[in-house]
XYZ file of C-alpha atoms in Angstrom:
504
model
C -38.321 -34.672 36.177
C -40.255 -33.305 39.351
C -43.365 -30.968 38.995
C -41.211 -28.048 38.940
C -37.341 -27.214 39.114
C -36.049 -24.253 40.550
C -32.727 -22.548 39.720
C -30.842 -19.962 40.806
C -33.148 -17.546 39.394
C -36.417 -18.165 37.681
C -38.354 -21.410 37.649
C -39.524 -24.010 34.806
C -42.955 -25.308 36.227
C -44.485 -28.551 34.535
C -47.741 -27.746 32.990
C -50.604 -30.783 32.778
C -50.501 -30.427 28.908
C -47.147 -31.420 29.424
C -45.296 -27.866 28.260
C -42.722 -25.962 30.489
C -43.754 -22.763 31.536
C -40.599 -20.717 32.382
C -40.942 -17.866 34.778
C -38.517 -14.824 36.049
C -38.826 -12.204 38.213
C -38.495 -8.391 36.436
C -39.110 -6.248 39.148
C -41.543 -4.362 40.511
C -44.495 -3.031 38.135
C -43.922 0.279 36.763
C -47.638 1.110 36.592
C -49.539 -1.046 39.046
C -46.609 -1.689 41.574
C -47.514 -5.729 41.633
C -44.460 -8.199 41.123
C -43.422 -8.239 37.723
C -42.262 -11.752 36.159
C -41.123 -12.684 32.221
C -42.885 -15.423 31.129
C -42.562 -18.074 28.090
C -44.102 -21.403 27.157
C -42.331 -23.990 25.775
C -44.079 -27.197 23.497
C -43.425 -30.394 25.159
C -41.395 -32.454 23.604
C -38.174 -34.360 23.605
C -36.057 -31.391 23.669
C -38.181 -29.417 25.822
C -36.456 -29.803 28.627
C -33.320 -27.978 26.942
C -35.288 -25.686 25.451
C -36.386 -24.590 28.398
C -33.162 -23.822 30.567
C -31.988 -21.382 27.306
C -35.398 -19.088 27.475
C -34.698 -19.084 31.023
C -31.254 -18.084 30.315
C -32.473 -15.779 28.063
C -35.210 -13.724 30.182
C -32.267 -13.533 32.923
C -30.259 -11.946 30.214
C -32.972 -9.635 29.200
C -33.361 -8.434 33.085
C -29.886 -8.116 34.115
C -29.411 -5.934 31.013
C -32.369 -3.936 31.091
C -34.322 -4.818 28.124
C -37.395 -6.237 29.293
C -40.858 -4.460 29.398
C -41.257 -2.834 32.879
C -44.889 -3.390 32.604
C -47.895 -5.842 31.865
C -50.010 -2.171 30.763
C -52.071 -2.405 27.824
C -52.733 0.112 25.209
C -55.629 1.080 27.385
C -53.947 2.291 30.727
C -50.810 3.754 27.892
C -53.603 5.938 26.624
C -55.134 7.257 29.824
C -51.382 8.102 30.926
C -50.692 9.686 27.530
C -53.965 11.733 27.719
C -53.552 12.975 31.648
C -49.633 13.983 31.105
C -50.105 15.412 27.559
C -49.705 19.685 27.639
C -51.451 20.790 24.395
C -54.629 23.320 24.234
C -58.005 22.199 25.618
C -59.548 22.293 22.344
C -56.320 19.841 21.127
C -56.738 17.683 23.959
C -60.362 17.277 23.172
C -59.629 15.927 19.341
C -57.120 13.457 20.927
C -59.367 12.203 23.133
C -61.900 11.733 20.314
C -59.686 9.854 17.849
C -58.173 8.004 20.749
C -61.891 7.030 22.018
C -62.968 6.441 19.031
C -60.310 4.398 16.797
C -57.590 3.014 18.967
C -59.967 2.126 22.193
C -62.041 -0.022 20.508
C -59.592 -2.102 18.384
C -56.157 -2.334 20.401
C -57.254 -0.715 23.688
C -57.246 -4.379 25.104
C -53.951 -5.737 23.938
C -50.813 -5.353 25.993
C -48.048 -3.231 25.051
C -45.255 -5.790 25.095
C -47.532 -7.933 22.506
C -48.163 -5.058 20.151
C -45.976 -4.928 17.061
C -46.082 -4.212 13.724
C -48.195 -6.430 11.741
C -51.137 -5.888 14.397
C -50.712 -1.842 13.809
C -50.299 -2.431 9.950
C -54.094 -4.503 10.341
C -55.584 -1.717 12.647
C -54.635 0.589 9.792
C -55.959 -2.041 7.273
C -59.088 -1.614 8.843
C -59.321 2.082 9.080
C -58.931 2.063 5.580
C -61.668 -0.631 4.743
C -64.757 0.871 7.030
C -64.828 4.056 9.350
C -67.082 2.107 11.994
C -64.436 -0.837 11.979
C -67.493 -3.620 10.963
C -65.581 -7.081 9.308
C -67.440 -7.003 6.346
C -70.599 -8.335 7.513
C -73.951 -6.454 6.400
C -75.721 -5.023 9.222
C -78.065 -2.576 9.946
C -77.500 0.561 11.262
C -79.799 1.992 13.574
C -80.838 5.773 14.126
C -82.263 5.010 17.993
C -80.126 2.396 20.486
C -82.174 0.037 22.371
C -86.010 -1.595 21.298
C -87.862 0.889 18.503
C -89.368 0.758 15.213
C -87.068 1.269 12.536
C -88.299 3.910 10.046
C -86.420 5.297 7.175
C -83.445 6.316 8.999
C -82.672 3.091 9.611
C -80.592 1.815 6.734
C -78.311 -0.633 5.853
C -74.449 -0.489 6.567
C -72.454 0.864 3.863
C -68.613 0.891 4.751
C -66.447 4.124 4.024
C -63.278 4.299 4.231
C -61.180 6.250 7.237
C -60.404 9.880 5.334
C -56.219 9.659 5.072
C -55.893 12.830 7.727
C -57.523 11.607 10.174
C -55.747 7.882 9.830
C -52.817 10.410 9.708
C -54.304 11.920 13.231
C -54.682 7.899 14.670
C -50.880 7.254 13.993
C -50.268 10.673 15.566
C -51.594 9.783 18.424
C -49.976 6.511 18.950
C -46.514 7.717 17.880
C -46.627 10.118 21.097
C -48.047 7.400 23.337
C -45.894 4.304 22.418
C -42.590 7.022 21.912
C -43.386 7.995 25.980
C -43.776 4.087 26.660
C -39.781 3.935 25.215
C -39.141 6.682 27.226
C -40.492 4.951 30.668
C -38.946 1.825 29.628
C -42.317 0.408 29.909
C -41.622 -1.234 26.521
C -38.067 -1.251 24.699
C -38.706 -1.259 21.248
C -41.207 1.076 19.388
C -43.844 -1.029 17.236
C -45.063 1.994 15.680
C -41.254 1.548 13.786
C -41.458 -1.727 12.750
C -45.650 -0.459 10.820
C -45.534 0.660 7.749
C -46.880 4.771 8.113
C -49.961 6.386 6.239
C -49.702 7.689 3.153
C -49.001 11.603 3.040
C -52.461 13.788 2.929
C -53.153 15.872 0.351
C -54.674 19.051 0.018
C -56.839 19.670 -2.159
C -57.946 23.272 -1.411
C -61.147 24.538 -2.914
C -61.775 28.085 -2.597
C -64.582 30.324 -4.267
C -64.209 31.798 -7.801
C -64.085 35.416 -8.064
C -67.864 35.307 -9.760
C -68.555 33.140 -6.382
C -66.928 35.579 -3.998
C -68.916 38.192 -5.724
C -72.270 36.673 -5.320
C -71.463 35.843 -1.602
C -70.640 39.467 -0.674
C -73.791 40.830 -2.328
C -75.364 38.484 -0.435
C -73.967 38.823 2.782
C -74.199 42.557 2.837
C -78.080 43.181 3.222
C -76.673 42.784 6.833
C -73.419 45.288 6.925
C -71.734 44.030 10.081
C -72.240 40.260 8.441
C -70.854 41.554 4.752
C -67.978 43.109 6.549
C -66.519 40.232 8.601
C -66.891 38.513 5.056
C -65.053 41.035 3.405
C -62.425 40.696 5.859
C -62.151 36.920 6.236
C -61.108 37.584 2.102
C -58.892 40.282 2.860
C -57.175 39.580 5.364
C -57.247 35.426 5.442
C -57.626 35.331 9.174
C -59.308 32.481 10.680
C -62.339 32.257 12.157
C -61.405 32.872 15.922
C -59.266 35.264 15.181
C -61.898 37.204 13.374
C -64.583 36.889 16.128
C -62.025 38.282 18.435
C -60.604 41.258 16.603
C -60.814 44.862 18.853
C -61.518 48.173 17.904
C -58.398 49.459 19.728
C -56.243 46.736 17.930
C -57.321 48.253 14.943
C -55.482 51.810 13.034
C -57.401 52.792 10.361
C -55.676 55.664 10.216
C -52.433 53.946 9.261
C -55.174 50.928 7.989
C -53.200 48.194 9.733
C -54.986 45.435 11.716
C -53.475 43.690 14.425
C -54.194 40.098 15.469
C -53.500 39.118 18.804
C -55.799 36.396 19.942
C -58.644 34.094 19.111
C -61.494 32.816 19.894
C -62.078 29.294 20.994
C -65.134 26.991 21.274
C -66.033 23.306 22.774
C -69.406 22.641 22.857
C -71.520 25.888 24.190
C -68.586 27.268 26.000
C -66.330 29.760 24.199
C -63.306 31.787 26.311
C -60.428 33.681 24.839
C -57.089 32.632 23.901
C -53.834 32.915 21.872
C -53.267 32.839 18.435
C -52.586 29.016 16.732
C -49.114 29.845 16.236
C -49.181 32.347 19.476
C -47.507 35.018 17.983
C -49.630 38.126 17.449
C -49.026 39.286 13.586
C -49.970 43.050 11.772
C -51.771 43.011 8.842
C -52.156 46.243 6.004
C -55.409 47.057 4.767
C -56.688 48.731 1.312
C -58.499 51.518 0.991
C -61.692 49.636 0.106
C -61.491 47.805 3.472
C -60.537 50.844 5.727
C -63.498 52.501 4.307
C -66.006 49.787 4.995
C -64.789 49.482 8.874
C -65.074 53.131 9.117
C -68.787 52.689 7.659
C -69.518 50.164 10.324
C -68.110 51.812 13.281
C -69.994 55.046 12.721
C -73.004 52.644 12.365
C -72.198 50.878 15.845
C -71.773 54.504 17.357
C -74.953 55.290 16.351
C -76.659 52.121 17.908
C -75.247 52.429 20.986
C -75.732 55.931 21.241
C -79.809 55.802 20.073
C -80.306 53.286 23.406
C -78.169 55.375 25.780
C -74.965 52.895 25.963
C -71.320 53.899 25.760
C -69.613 52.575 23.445
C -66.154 50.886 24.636
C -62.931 51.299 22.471
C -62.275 47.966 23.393
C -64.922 46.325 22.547
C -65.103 43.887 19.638
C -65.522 44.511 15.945
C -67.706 41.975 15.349
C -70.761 41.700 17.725
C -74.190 40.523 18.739
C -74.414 43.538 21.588
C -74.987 46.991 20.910
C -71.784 47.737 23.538
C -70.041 45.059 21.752
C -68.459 43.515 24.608
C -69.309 40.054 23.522
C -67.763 38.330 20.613
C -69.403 36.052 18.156
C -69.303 32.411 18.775
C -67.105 30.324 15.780
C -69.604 27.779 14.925
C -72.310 30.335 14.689
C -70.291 32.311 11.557
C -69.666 28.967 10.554
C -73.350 27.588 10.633
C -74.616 30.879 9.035
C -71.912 30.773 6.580
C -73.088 27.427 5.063
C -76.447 28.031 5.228
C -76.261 31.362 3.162
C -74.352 29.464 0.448
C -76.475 26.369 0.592
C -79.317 29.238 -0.319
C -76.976 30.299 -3.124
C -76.358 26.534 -4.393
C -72.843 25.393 -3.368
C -71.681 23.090 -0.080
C -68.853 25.412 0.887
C -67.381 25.943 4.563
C -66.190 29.343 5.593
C -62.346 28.321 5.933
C -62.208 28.310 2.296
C -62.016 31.946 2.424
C -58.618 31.867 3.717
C -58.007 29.752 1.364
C -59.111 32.315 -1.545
C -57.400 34.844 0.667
C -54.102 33.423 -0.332
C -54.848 32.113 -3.603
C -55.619 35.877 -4.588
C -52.683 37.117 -3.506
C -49.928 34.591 -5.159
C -52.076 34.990 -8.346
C -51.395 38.709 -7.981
C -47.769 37.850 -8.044
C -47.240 39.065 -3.954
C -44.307 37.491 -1.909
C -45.103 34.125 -0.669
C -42.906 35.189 2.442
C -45.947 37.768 3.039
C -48.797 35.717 2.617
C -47.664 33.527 4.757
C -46.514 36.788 7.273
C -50.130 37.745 6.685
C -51.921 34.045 7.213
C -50.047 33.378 10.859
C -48.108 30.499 9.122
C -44.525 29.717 9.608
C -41.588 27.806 7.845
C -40.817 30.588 5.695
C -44.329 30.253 3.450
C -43.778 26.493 2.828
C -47.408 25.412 4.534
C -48.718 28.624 2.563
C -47.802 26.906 -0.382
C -48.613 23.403 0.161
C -52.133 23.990 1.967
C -53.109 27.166 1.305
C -52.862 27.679 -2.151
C -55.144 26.435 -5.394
C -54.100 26.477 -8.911
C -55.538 28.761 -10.772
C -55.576 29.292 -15.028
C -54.777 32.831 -14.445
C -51.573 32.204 -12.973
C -50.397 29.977 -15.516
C -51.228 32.387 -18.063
C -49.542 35.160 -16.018
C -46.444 33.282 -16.196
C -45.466 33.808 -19.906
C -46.478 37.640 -19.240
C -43.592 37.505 -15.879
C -40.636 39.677 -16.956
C -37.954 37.223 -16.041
C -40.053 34.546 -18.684
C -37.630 35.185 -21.574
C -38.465 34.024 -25.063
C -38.060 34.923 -28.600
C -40.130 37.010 -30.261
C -42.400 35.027 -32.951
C -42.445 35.911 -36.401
C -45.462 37.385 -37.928
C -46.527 35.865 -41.596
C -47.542 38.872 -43.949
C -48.188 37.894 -47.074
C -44.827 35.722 -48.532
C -42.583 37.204 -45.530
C -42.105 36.962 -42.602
C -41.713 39.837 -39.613
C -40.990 40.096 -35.945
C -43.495 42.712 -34.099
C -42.122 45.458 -32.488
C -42.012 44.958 -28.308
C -44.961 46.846 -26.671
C -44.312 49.307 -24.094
C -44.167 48.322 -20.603
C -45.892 49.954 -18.039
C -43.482 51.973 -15.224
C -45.615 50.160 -12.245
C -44.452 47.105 -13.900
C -41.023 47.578 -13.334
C -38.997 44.422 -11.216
C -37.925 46.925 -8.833
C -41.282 48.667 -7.769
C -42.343 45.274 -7.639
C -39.499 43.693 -5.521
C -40.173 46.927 -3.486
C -44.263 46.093 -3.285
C -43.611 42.546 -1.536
C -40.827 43.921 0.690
C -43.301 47.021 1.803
C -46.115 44.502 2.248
C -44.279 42.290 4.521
C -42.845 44.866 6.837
C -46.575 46.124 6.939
C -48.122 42.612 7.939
C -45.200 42.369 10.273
C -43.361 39.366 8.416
C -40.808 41.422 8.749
C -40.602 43.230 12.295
C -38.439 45.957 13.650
C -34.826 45.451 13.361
C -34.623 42.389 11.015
C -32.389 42.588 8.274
C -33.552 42.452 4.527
C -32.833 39.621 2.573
C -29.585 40.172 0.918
C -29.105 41.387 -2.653
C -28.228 37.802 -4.088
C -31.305 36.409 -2.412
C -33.431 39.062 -3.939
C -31.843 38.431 -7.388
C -32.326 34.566 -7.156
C -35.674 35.211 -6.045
C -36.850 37.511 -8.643
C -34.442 36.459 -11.056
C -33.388 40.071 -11.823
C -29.722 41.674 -11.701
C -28.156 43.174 -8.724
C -28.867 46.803 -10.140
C -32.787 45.971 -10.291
C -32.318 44.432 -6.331
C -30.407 47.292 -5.186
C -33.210 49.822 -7.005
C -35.754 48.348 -4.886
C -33.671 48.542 -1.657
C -32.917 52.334 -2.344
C -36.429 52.786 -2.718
C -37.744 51.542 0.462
C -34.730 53.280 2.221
C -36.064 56.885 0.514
C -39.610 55.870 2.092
C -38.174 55.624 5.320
C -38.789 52.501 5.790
C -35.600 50.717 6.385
C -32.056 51.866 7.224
C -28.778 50.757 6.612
C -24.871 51.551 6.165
C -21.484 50.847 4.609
C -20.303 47.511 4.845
C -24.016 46.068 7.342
C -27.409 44.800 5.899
C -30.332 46.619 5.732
C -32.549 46.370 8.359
C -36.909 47.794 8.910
C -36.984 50.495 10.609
C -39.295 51.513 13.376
C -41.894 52.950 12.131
C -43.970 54.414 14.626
C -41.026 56.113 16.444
C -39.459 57.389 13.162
C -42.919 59.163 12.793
């Protein structure tokens, strides 16, 4: 056989080691714009020559029906294409980059795409698991200071930790949107990422303050009133962080004592700016006395400032400031940092998103709609992330449970000497009653604005279900709210909220 025999199209070129290296053209380079060509290596050997003609047949196949890679890119130059066409938030944008810089780079950045599959991606994830700074099991010592120094005390040996499961969640995240564009640009044709076994599912495991803990926090925060107040209303109201360094004075009625949420702020390094909402919808939230009379406390006290240096003080300026004008909001990590300090002081590790998480806790406990703590957190999917994330088991709840009045049971007999009695039923409360409460959630979640002008009630039977009470208790509650004024309806249509402020 000559050095190399040329077909039709594609080659099989003689290699010294005596192999067959079979070569076809693809087309033009969707990334670089270089000639792109198929190639396999075949074994020398008896049969090679054979061998050889059907992978040449078969990379022909591959091209006339469109099925080959378009591309030689690695997971590299697939990562800086992901990163520079990928519309999310800045602050987003910044956490992809991270985890993409920090645990795909390193590991696969090199290999290229049309070699990845999945037993390389199930090992990358192996790894994760095994050590966070990707070492092969080697001990090694890990240095505070790069380069030539004298290693004191902060210089220890390695100890490997595992990858926590969200962010090897976050890693496969990331590469499911990369290597899912790379189908879409035919610069691969198969996904890897399907043929990898996925994470695990994350748990949560939220851990928000007792009520004794709560307690001890607010007495300390509130030495400093504007401090104990954004406390106070970071357990209130559950908002998050941003959100509560960007509340307004003219977003907030406290005559009506409803708070309205319409951006946040957000933070990457030193710089902060202003923007919308994680969910970008704005959202209403009702307020108790107790908290309408503290924000009335502190913005006769922020008058007062302002007015004792001379400076006007703006209705739109923010609740929660380090200027007497307030017309600068607090930065996030600052609350955040001075948050964990003051409850390092107290004795416990705690983070100031746990708040929202007692936010919500407290109010299932209390028995309130799920629908309207999750109106009231900014969460959507009907109060399914409320539950799953948002909410801790708590003993009181259990025990509430046998008190609910749908629990039904049997009234125990009492032993009295050689018989036996059953003790008379104790008398219920009137604010107790299914339909004041059915009433409760429904008023609370037009208030937060889970349910806005114009939507329609649930229905009678979904009421029923929900509270598991009879269609005279549902329709009770209904005819309530409508003698409040705060829905309307008719013959033969659904109820639907009213509007409000116009009706008033």
């Amino acid at each position: 056989m000559p050095g190399s025999s040329k077909r039709q199209r594609g080659e099989i070129e003689k290699l010294p080691s005596g192999s067959l290296r079979v070569r076809v053209y693809a087309g033009v380079d969707a990334l670089s714009g270089k000639r792109n060509y198929l190639i396999e290596t075949v074994a020398a050997g008896p049969k090679a020559t054979a061998e050889a003609e059907k992978v040449r047949r078969r990379l022909v196949h591959q091209v006339d029906e469109r099925r080959n890679p378009r591309t030689k890119a690695t997971v590299n130059q697939l990562m800086d294409r992901y990163l520079e066409l990928l519309d999310v938030e800045e602050t987003t944008l910044d956490r992809y980059e991270q985890t993409i810089r920090v645990h795909i780079r390193p590991l696969l950045g090199h290999i290229p795409l049309a070699k990845l599959d999945g037993e390389t991606l199930d090992n990358h994830q192996a790894i994760l698991r095994r050590c966070r700074a990707h070492c092969d099991g080697r001990p090694f010592v890990e240095h505070a200071i790069s380069g030539a120094h004298e290693c004191s005390e902060k210089c220890r040996p390695h100890i490997c930790r595992p990858l926590a499961t969200s962010t090897i969640r976050k890693v496969h995240f990331c590469l499911s949107g990369a290597l899912g564009r790379a189908v879409r640009w035919r610069w691969i044709i198969v996904n890897p990422l399907d043929q990898a076994e996925p994470p695990r599912g994350g748990r949560s495991d939220p851990n928000p303050p007792t009520s004794d803990q709560a307690a001890a926090i607010l007495n300390a925060a509130f030495p400093d009133f504007m401090w104990g107040c954004f406390l106070w209303l970071a357990m209130t109201t559950g908002a998050r962080r941003g959100e509560l360094c960007a509340m307004r004075w003219d977003l907030l009625d406290l005559d009506r004592a409803v708070l309205t949420i319409r951006s946040s702020i957000a933070q990457q390094g030193t710089r902060t700016w202003e923007k919308d909402t994680k969910t970008h919808q704005q959202r209403r939230i009702a307020l108790d006395a107790n908290t309408v009379a503290l924000l009335q406390t502190h913005r006769r006290q922020c008058e007062q400032n302002a007015e004792a240096v001379g400076i006007q003080f703006g209705p739109k300026g923010r609740i929660f400031s380090a200027s007497v004008d307030h017309s600068t909001w607090l930065r996030p990590s600052s609350v955040s940092n001075r948050y964990a300090r003051m409850c390092r002081r107290l004795g416990w590790e705690m983070n100031l998103h746990q708040l929202r998480h007692y936010s919500a806790t407290e109010l299932i406990t209390a028995g309130v709609d799920v629908r309207t703590v999750a109106g009231r957190l900014g969460h959507g999917g009907g109060g399914s992330t409320t539950l799953r994330a948002y909410t801790a088991w708590v003993s009181e709840t259990d025990q509430r449970a046998m008190k609910a009045s749908g629990v039904r049971m049997p009234a125990p007999p009492l032993v009295e000497g050689d018989h036996h009695t059953t003790p008379a039923p104790q008398e219920r409360n009137e604010s107790d009653s299914p339909y004041k409460r059915i009433a409760a959630d429904l008023r609370a979640a037009i208030a937060c604005g889970a349910l806005a002008v114009d939507d329609s009630l649930p229905t009678v039977e979904t009421l029923c279900d929900r509270y598991e009470v009879s269609a005279g208790t549902a329709n009770r509650a209904v005819a309530l709210l409508r003698a409040d004024g705060l829905i309307k309806s008719s013959r033969g249509r659904r109820a639907t909220v009213r509007s409000v402020v116009a009706d008033r």
